[in-house]
mmCIF file with all atom_site columns, C-alpha atoms in Angstrom:
data_model
loop_
_atom_site.group_PDB
_atom_site.id
_atom_site.type_symbol
_atom_site.label_atom_id
_atom_site.label_alt_id
_atom_site.label_comp_id
_atom_site.label_asym_id
_atom_site.label_entity_id
_atom_site.label_seq_id
_atom_site.pdbx_PDB_ins_code
_atom_site.Cartn_x
_atom_site.Cartn_y
_atom_site.Cartn_z
_atom_site.occupancy
_atom_site.B_iso_or_equiv
_atom_site.pdbx_formal_charge
_atom_site.auth_seq_id
_atom_site.auth_comp_id
_atom_site.auth_asym_id
_atom_site.auth_atom_id
_atom_site.pdbx_PDB_model_num
ATOM 1  C CA . MET A 1 1  ? 0.173   0.250   -0.113  1.00 66.00 ? 257 MET A CA 1
ATOM 2  C CA . PRO A 1 2  ? 1.316   3.262   -0.715  1.00 69.00 ? 258 PRO A CA 1
ATOM 3  C CA . HIS A 1 3  ? 2.553   5.255   2.357   1.00 71.00 ? 259 HIS A CA 1
ATOM 4  C CA . THR A 1 4  ? 2.801   8.742   1.280   1.00 81.00 ? 260 THR A CA 1
ATOM 5  C CA . PRO A 1 5  ? -0.160  11.145  -0.293  1.00 86.00 ? 261 PRO A CA 1
ATOM 6  C CA . ALA A 1 6  ? 2.084   11.671  -2.935  1.00 85.00 ? 262 ALA A CA 1
ATOM 7  C CA . GLU A 1 7  ? 2.569   7.653   -3.478  1.00 83.00 ? 263 GLU A CA 1
ATOM 8  C CA . LYS A 1 8  ? -1.384  7.124   -3.088  1.00 87.00 ? 264 LYS A CA 1
ATOM 9  C CA . LYS A 1 9  ? -2.370  9.869   -5.644  1.00 90.00 ? 265 LYS A CA 1
ATOM 10 C CA . LYS A 1 10 ? 0.034   8.151   -7.806  1.00 89.00 ? 266 LYS A CA 1
ATOM 11 C CA . VAL A 1 11 ? -1.135  4.905   -7.276  1.00 90.00 ? 267 VAL A CA 1
ATOM 12 C CA . LEU A 1 12 ? -4.758  6.364   -8.106  1.00 93.00 ? 268 LEU A CA 1
ATOM 13 C CA . SER A 1 13 ? -3.873  7.727   -11.284 1.00 93.00 ? 269 SER A CA 1
ATOM 14 C CA . ARG A 1 14 ? -2.610  4.293   -12.301 1.00 92.00 ? 270 ARG A CA 1
ATOM 15 C CA . VAL A 1 15 ? -6.332  3.048   -11.601 1.00 95.00 ? 271 VAL A CA 1
ATOM 16 C CA . LYS A 1 16 ? -8.110  5.904   -12.630 1.00 96.00 ? 272 LYS A CA 1
ATOM 17 C CA . ARG A 1 17 ? -6.238  5.131   -16.531 1.00 95.00 ? 273 ARG A CA 1
ATOM 18 C CA . VAL A 1 18 ? -6.556  1.336   -16.575 1.00 96.00 ? 274 VAL A CA 1
ATOM 19 C CA . ARG A 1 19 ? -10.614 1.369   -15.774 1.00 97.00 ? 275 ARG A CA 1
ATOM 20 C CA . GLY A 1 20 ? -10.502 4.083   -18.710 1.00 96.00 ? 276 GLY A CA 1
ATOM 21 C CA . GLN A 1 21 ? -8.315  1.869   -20.493 1.00 96.00 ? 277 GLN A CA 1
ATOM 22 C CA . LEU A 1 22 ? -10.560 -1.483  -19.599 1.00 97.00 ? 278 LEU A CA 1
ATOM 23 C CA . GLU A 1 23 ? -13.462 0.597   -20.101 1.00 97.00 ? 279 GLU A CA 1
ATOM 24 C CA . ALA A 1 24 ? -12.816 1.171   -23.809 1.00 96.00 ? 280 ALA A CA 1
ATOM 25 C CA . LEU A 1 25 ? -11.385 -2.164  -24.257 1.00 97.00 ? 281 LEU A CA 1
ATOM 26 C CA . GLU A 1 26 ? -15.487 -3.128  -23.381 1.00 97.00 ? 282 GLU A CA 1
ATOM 27 C CA . LEU A 1 27 ? -16.524 -0.623  -26.063 1.00 97.00 ? 283 LEU A CA 1
ATOM 28 C CA . ALA A 1 28 ? -14.347 -2.038  -28.750 1.00 96.00 ? 284 ALA A CA 1
ATOM 29 C CA . LEU A 1 29 ? -15.893 -5.591  -27.916 1.00 96.00 ? 285 LEU A CA 1
ATOM 30 C CA . GLN A 1 30 ? -19.510 -4.780  -27.912 1.00 97.00 ? 286 GLN A CA 1
ATOM 31 C CA . ARG A 1 31 ? -18.541 -2.989  -31.218 1.00 96.00 ? 287 ARG A CA 1
ATOM 32 C CA . GLY A 1 32 ? -16.895 -5.547  -32.906 1.00 96.00 ? 288 GLY A CA 1
ATOM 33 C CA . ASP A 1 33 ? -14.066 -4.282  -33.255 1.00 95.00 ? 289 ASP A CA 1
ATOM 34 C CA . ASP A 1 34 ? -11.245 -5.680  -35.239 1.00 96.00 ? 290 ASP A CA 1
ATOM 35 C CA . CYS A 1 35 ? -8.685  -7.822  -33.202 1.00 95.00 ? 291 CYS A CA 1
ATOM 36 C CA . SER A 1 36 ? -5.270  -6.225  -34.064 1.00 95.00 ? 292 SER A CA 1
ATOM 37 C CA . PRO A 1 37 ? -6.919  -2.571  -32.150 1.00 94.00 ? 293 PRO A CA 1
ATOM 38 C CA . VAL A 1 38 ? -8.214  -5.215  -29.243 1.00 96.00 ? 294 VAL A CA 1
ATOM 39 C CA . LEU A 1 39 ? -4.851  -7.102  -28.787 1.00 97.00 ? 295 LEU A CA 1
ATOM 40 C CA . GLN A 1 40 ? -3.187  -3.675  -28.664 1.00 96.00 ? 296 GLN A CA 1
ATOM 41 C CA . GLN A 1 41 ? -5.388  -2.011  -26.209 1.00 96.00 ? 297 GLN A CA 1
ATOM 42 C CA . ILE A 1 42 ? -5.436  -5.743  -23.449 1.00 96.00 ? 298 ILE A CA 1
ATOM 43 C CA . SER A 1 43 ? -2.072  -5.303  -24.515 1.00 96.00 ? 299 SER A CA 1
ATOM 44 C CA . ALA A 1 44 ? -1.533  -1.753  -22.950 1.00 95.00 ? 300 ALA A CA 1
ATOM 45 C CA . ILE A 1 45 ? -3.711  -2.708  -20.317 1.00 96.00 ? 301 ILE A CA 1
ATOM 46 C CA . ARG A 1 46 ? -1.603  -5.358  -19.203 1.00 94.00 ? 302 ARG A CA 1
ATOM 47 C CA . GLY A 1 47 ? 1.566   -2.723  -19.473 1.00 93.00 ? 303 GLY A CA 1
ATOM 48 C CA . ALA A 1 48 ? -0.417  -0.335  -17.264 1.00 93.00 ? 304 ALA A CA 1
ATOM 49 C CA . VAL A 1 49 ? -1.031  -3.406  -14.510 1.00 93.00 ? 305 VAL A CA 1
ATOM 50 C CA . ASN A 1 50 ? 2.833   -4.442  -14.619 1.00 89.00 ? 306 ASN A CA 1
ATOM 51 C CA . GLY A 1 51 ? 3.627   -0.665  -14.206 1.00 88.00 ? 307 GLY A CA 1
ATOM 52 C CA . LEU A 1 52 ? 0.542   -0.652  -10.882 1.00 90.00 ? 308 LEU A CA 1
ATOM 53 C CA . MET A 1 53 ? 1.831   -3.595  -9.495  1.00 87.00 ? 309 MET A CA 1
ATOM 54 C CA . ALA A 1 54 ? 5.465   -2.658  -9.878  1.00 85.00 ? 310 ALA A CA 1
ATOM 55 C CA . GLY A 1 55 ? 4.867   0.468   -8.121  1.00 84.00 ? 311 GLY A CA 1
ATOM 56 C CA . VAL A 1 56 ? 2.988   -0.920  -5.027  1.00 85.00 ? 312 VAL A CA 1
ATOM 57 C CA . LEU A 1 57 ? 5.741   -3.397  -4.693  1.00 82.00 ? 313 LEU A CA 1
ATOM 58 C CA . GLU A 1 58 ? 8.831   -0.811  -4.360  1.00 81.00 ? 314 GLU A CA 1
ATOM 59 C CA . SER A 1 59 ? 6.505   0.821   -2.394  1.00 82.00 ? 315 SER A CA 1
ATOM 60 C CA . HIS A 1 60 ? 6.034   -1.549  0.144   1.00 78.00 ? 316 HIS A CA 1
ATOM 61 C CA . LEU A 1 61 ? 9.474   -3.054  -0.319  1.00 77.00 ? 317 LEU A CA 1
ATOM 62 C CA . ARG A 1 62 ? 10.642  0.020   0.441   1.00 78.00 ? 318 ARG A CA 1
ATOM 63 C CA . GLU A 1 63 ? 8.672   1.222   4.161   1.00 78.00 ? 319 GLU A CA 1
ATOM 64 C CA . GLU A 1 64 ? 9.565   -2.559  5.153   1.00 74.00 ? 320 GLU A CA 1
ATOM 65 C CA . LEU A 1 65 ? 12.916  -2.745  4.326   1.00 72.00 ? 321 LEU A CA 1
ATOM 66 C CA . LYS A 1 66 ? 14.510  0.723   5.526   1.00 75.00 ? 322 LYS A CA 1
ATOM 67 C CA . SER A 1 67 ? 12.626  0.530   8.485   1.00 70.00 ? 323 SER A CA 1
ATOM 68 C CA . ALA A 1 68 ? 15.255  1.562   11.411  1.00 62.00 ? 324 ALA A CA 1
ATOM 69 C CA . ASP A 1 69 ? 13.655  -0.605  14.083  1.00 71.00 ? 325 ASP A CA 1
ATOM 70 C CA . ALA A 1 70 ? 13.059  -3.997  11.672  1.00 72.00 ? 326 ALA A CA 1
ATOM 71 C CA . THR A 1 71 ? 14.531  -7.189  13.008  1.00 80.00 ? 327 THR A CA 1
ATOM 72 C CA . GLU A 1 72 ? 16.952  -9.221  10.539  1.00 80.00 ? 328 GLU A CA 1
ATOM 73 C CA . GLU A 1 73 ? 13.707  -11.983 10.823  1.00 83.00 ? 329 GLU A CA 1
ATOM 74 C CA . SER A 1 74 ? 11.228  -8.941  9.724   1.00 80.00 ? 330 SER A CA 1
ATOM 75 C CA . ARG A 1 75 ? 12.944  -8.033  7.071   1.00 77.00 ? 331 ARG A CA 1
ATOM 76 C CA . ASP A 1 76 ? 13.546  -11.557 5.913   1.00 82.00 ? 332 ASP A CA 1
ATOM 77 C CA . ALA A 1 77 ? 9.958   -12.273 6.133   1.00 83.00 ? 333 ALA A CA 1
ATOM 78 C CA . SER A 1 78 ? 8.967   -8.826  4.702   1.00 79.00 ? 334 SER A CA 1
ATOM 79 C CA . ILE A 1 79 ? 10.902  -10.293 1.407   1.00 80.00 ? 335 ILE A CA 1
ATOM 80 C CA . ASP A 1 80 ? 9.813   -13.604 1.246   1.00 86.00 ? 336 ASP A CA 1
ATOM 81 C CA . ASP A 1 81 ? 5.984   -12.254 0.969   1.00 84.00 ? 337 ASP A CA 1
ATOM 82 C CA . ALA A 1 82 ? 7.355   -10.075 -1.801  1.00 80.00 ? 338 ALA A CA 1
ATOM 83 C CA . VAL A 1 83 ? 8.962   -12.959 -3.259  1.00 85.00 ? 339 VAL A CA 1
ATOM 84 C CA . ALA A 1 84 ? 5.387   -14.961 -2.937  1.00 87.00 ? 340 ALA A CA 1
ATOM 85 C CA . LEU A 1 85 ? 3.506   -11.683 -4.425  1.00 81.00 ? 341 LEU A CA 1
ATOM 86 C CA . ILE A 1 86 ? 6.137   -11.444 -7.403  1.00 83.00 ? 342 ILE A CA 1
ATOM 87 C CA . ARG A 1 87 ? 5.747   -15.544 -7.729  1.00 86.00 ? 343 ARG A CA 1
ATOM 88 C CA . THR A 1 88 ? 1.764   -15.350 -7.540  1.00 85.00 ? 344 THR A CA 1
ATOM 89 C CA . TYR A 1 89 ? 1.674   -12.477 -10.061 1.00 78.00 ? 345 TYR A CA 1
ATOM 90 C CA . LEU A 1 90 ? 3.906   -13.928 -12.370 1.00 78.00 ? 346 LEU A CA 1
ATOM 91 C CA . ARG A 1 91 ? 1.805   -16.853 -13.277 1.00 78.00 ? 347 ARG A CA 1
#
């Protein structure tokens, strides 16, 4: 989760762009547009979601790993959580 107001604003902007792209895709499918532009739109959506994931994950890692009072055990747990998230996302 974004931890600063600036990060939160950035993430919400990305989500709104993804929503707009999904709505445009839905309309294209309803209209029966040609496959090539539809596939291009799907690719753009995938890229936008990947960017969103990367941004939120980066924020999470920076917040968790920079904590001065974090123990080595809690840092290891944070890394394990991040690895599990990435593996799930890449399936």
